[in-house]
Short mmCIF file of C-alpha atoms in Angstrom, two decimals:
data_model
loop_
_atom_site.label_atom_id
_atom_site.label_comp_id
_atom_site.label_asym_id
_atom_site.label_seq_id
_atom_site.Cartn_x
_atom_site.Cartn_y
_atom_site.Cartn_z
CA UNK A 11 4.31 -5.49 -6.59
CA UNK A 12 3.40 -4.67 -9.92
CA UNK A 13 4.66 -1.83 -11.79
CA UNK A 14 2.98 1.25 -12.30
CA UNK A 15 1.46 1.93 -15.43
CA UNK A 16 1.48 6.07 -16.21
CA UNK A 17 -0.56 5.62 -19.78
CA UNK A 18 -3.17 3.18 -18.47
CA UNK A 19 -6.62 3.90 -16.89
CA UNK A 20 -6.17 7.82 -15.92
CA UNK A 21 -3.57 6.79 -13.62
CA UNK A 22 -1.24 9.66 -14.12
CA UNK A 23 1.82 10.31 -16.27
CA UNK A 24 5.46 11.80 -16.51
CA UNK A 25 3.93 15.62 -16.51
CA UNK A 26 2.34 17.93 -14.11
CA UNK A 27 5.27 18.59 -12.03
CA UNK A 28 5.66 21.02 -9.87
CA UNK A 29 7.59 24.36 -9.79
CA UNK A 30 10.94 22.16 -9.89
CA UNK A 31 11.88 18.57 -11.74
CA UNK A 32 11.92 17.35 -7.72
CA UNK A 33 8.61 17.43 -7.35
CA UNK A 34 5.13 16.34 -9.39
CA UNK A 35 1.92 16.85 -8.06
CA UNK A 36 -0.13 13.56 -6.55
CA UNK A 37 -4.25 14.28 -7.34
CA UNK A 38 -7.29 11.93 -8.00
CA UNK A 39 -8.77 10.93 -11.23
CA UNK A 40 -11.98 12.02 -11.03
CA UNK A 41 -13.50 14.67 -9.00
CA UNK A 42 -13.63 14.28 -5.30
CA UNK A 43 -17.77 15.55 -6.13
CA UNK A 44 -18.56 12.58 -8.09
CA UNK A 45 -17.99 9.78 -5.92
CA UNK A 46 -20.88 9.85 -4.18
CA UNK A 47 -23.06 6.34 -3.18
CA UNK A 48 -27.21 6.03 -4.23
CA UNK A 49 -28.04 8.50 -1.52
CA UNK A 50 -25.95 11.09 -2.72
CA UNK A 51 -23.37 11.01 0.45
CA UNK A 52 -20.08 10.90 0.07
CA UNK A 53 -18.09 7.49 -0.15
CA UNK A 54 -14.20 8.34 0.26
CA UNK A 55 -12.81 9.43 3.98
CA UNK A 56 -9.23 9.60 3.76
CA UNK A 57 -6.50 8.48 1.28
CA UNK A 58 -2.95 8.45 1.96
CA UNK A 59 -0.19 7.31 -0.25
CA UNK A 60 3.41 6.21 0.88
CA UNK A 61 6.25 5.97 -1.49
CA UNK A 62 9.73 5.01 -0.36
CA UNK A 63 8.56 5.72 3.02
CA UNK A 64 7.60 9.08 2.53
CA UNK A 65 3.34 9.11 3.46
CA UNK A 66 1.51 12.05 1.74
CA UNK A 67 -2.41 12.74 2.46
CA UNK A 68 -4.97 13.73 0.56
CA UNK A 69 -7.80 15.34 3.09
CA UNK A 70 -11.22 15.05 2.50
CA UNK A 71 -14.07 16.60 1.57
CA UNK A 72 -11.98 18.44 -1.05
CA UNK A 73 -9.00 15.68 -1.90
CA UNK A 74 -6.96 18.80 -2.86
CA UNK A 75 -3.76 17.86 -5.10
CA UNK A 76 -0.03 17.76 -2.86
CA UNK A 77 3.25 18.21 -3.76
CA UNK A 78 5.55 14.52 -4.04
CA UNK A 79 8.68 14.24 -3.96
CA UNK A 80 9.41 12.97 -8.08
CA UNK A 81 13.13 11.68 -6.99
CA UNK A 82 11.24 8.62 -5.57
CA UNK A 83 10.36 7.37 -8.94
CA UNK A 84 11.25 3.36 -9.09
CA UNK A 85 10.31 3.14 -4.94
CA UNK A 86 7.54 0.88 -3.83
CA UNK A 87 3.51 2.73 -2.99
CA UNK A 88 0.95 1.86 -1.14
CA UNK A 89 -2.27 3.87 -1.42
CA UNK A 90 -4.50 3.34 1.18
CA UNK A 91 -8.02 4.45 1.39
CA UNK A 92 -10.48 4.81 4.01
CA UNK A 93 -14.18 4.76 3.48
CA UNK A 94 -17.29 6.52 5.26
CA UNK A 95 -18.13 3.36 6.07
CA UNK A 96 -16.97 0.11 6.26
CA UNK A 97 -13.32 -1.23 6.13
CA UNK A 98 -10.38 0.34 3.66
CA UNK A 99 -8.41 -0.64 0.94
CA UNK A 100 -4.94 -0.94 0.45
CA UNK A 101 -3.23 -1.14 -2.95
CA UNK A 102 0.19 -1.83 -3.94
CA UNK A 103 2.45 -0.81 -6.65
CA UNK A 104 5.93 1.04 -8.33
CA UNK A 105 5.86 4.88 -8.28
CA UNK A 106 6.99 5.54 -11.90
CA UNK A 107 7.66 9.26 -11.82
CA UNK A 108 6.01 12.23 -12.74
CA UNK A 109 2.45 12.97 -11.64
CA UNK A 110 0.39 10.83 -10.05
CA UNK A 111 -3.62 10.23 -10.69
CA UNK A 112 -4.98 7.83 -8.71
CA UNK A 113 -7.93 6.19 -10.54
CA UNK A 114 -10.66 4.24 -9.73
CA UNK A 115 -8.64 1.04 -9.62
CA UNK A 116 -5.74 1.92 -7.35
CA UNK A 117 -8.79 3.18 -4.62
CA UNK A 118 -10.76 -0.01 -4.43
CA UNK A 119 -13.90 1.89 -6.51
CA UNK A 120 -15.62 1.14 -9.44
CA UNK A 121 -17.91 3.31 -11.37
CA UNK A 122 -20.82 1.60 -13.04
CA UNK A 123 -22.73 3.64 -16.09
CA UNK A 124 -26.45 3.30 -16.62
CA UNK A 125 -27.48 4.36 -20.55
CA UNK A 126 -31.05 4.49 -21.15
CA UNK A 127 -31.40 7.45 -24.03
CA UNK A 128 -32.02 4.37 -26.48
CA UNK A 129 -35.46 4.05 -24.95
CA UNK A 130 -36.21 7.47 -25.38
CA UNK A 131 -36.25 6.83 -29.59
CA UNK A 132 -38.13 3.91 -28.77
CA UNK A 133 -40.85 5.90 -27.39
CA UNK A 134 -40.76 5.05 -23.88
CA UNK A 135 -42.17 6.98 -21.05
CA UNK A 136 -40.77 6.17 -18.07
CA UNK A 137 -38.19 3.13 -16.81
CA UNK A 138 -37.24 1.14 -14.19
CA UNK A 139 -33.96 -0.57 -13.74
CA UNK A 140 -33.34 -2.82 -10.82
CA UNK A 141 -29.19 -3.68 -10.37
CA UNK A 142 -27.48 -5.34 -7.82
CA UNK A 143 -24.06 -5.71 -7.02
CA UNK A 144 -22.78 -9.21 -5.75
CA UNK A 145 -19.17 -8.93 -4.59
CA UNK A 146 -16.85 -12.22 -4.72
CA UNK A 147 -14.81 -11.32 -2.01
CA UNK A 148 -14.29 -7.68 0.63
CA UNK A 149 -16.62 -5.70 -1.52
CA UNK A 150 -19.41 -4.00 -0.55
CA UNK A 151 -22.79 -5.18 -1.25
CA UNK A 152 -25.31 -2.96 -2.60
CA UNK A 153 -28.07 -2.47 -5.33
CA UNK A 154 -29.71 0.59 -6.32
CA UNK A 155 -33.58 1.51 -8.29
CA UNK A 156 -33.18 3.73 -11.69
CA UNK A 157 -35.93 5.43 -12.59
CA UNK A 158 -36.15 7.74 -15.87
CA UNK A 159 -39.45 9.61 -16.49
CA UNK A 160 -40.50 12.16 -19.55
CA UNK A 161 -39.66 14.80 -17.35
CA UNK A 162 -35.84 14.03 -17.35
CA UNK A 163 -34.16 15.32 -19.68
CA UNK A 164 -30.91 13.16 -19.44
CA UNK A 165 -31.87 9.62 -19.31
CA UNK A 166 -28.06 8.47 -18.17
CA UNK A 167 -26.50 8.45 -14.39
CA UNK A 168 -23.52 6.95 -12.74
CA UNK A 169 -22.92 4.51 -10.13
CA UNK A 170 -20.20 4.42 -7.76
CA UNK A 171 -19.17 0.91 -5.57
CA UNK A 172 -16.33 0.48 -3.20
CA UNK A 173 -15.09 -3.28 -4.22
CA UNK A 174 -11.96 -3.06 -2.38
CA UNK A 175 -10.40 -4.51 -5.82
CA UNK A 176 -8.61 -3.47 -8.90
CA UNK A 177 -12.00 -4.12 -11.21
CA UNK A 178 -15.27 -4.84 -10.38
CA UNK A 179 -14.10 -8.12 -8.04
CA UNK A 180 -17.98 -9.64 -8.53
CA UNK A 181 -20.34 -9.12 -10.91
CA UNK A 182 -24.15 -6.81 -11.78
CA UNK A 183 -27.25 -8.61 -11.65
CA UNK A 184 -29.75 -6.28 -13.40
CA UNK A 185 -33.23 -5.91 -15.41
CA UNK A 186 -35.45 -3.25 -16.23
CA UNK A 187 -39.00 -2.49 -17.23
CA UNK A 188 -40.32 0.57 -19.24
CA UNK A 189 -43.78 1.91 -20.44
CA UNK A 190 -44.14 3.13 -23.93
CA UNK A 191 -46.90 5.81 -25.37
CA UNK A 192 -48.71 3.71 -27.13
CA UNK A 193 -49.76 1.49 -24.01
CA UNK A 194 -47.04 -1.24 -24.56
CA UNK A 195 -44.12 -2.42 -22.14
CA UNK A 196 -40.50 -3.19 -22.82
CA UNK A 197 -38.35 -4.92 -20.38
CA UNK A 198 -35.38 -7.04 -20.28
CA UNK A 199 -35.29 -10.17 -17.74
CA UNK A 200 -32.59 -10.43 -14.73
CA UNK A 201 -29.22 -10.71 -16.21
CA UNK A 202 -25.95 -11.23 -14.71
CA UNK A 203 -22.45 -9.32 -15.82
CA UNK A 204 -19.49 -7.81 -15.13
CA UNK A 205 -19.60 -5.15 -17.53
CA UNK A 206 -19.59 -1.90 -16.10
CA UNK A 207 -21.13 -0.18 -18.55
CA UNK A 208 -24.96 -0.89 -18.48
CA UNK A 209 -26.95 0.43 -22.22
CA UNK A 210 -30.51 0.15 -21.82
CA UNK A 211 -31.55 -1.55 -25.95
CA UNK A 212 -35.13 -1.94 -26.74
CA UNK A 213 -33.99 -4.45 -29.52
CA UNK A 214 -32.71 -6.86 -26.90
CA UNK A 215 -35.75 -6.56 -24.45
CA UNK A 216 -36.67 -10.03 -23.61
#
């Protein structure tokens, strides 16, 4: 098992108890809203978390925040989470104390950010951008179609995978293709990464 970081990733920290030092509150890291696949639906089911073999459950749709009990800091966790589709995810760790967050890592997801404002400046009417993800191992596989026009104002989105790993477990294959004003095209070829952070730059196109 390894131990339970409270300063790294989101994943919660020694605050946020509840009305008494015996108990902290055990919530999510992002909001419950967000997580939501290409076609807008919903990707979590059910999480539940057992510490020192006390099992607490967070209920979807909502994933409202419950009480833990914080005398359990030290004793081993398991979060394990359930998908709308597909098989779960089971993650192991040390409960440190205090409040609990579980992030992105700890529930087998990975969010993926698409920047394309840069192509905005660079005079660009519309975009394409083509990315798939290609899991190593219990991921799930997937790949999703961008597209920006002049009518959007924000030329940025977000991405959500269930990788049934701590990181990305596989990596983004990904290009895109955008028309300018003046006529011209910008594009950048297939590449493969596993950075999760994809920024669209017209100086790279190629």
């Amino acid at each position: 098992d390894k131990p339970f970081d409270p300063n790294s990733g989101g994943s919660g920290g020694n605050s946020g108890g509840g009305k008494d030092q015996g108990t902290a509150n055990l919530s999510l890291a992002m909001e419950p809203g967000e997580v939501i696949d290409r076609r807008g639906q919903a990707i979590l089911s059910a999480i539940k978390v057992t510490i020192g073999g006390q099992t607490y459950a967070l209920e979807g749709p909502q994933f409202r925040p419950v009480e833990i009990d914080a005398k359990l800091a030290g004793s081993s966790m398991v979060v394990s989470t359930s998908y709308a589709r597909g098989s779960g995810f089971e993650y192991e760790g040390t409960y440190s104390g205090g409040a609990l967050k579980l992030d992105q890592s700890m529930l087998g997801l990975q969010r993926v950010d698409i920047d394309a404002s840069a192509l905005i400046e660079a005079r660009a009417t519309t975009v394409t951008i083509q990315v798939n993800y290609l899991p190593e191992s219990q991921g799930t596989r997937d790949q999703n179609t961008v597209r920006f026009d002049s009518a959007d104002k924000d030329w940025t989105t977000t991405w959500w995978l269930v990788t049934r790993s701590e990181d990305l477990g596989g990596s983004l294959k990904w290009s895109w293709t955008a028309n300018t004003r003046v006529g011209g095209t910008l594009r950048q070829s297939t590449t493969n990464t596993t950075d999760t952070t994809l920024t669209l730059d017209p100086r790279r196109e190629g």
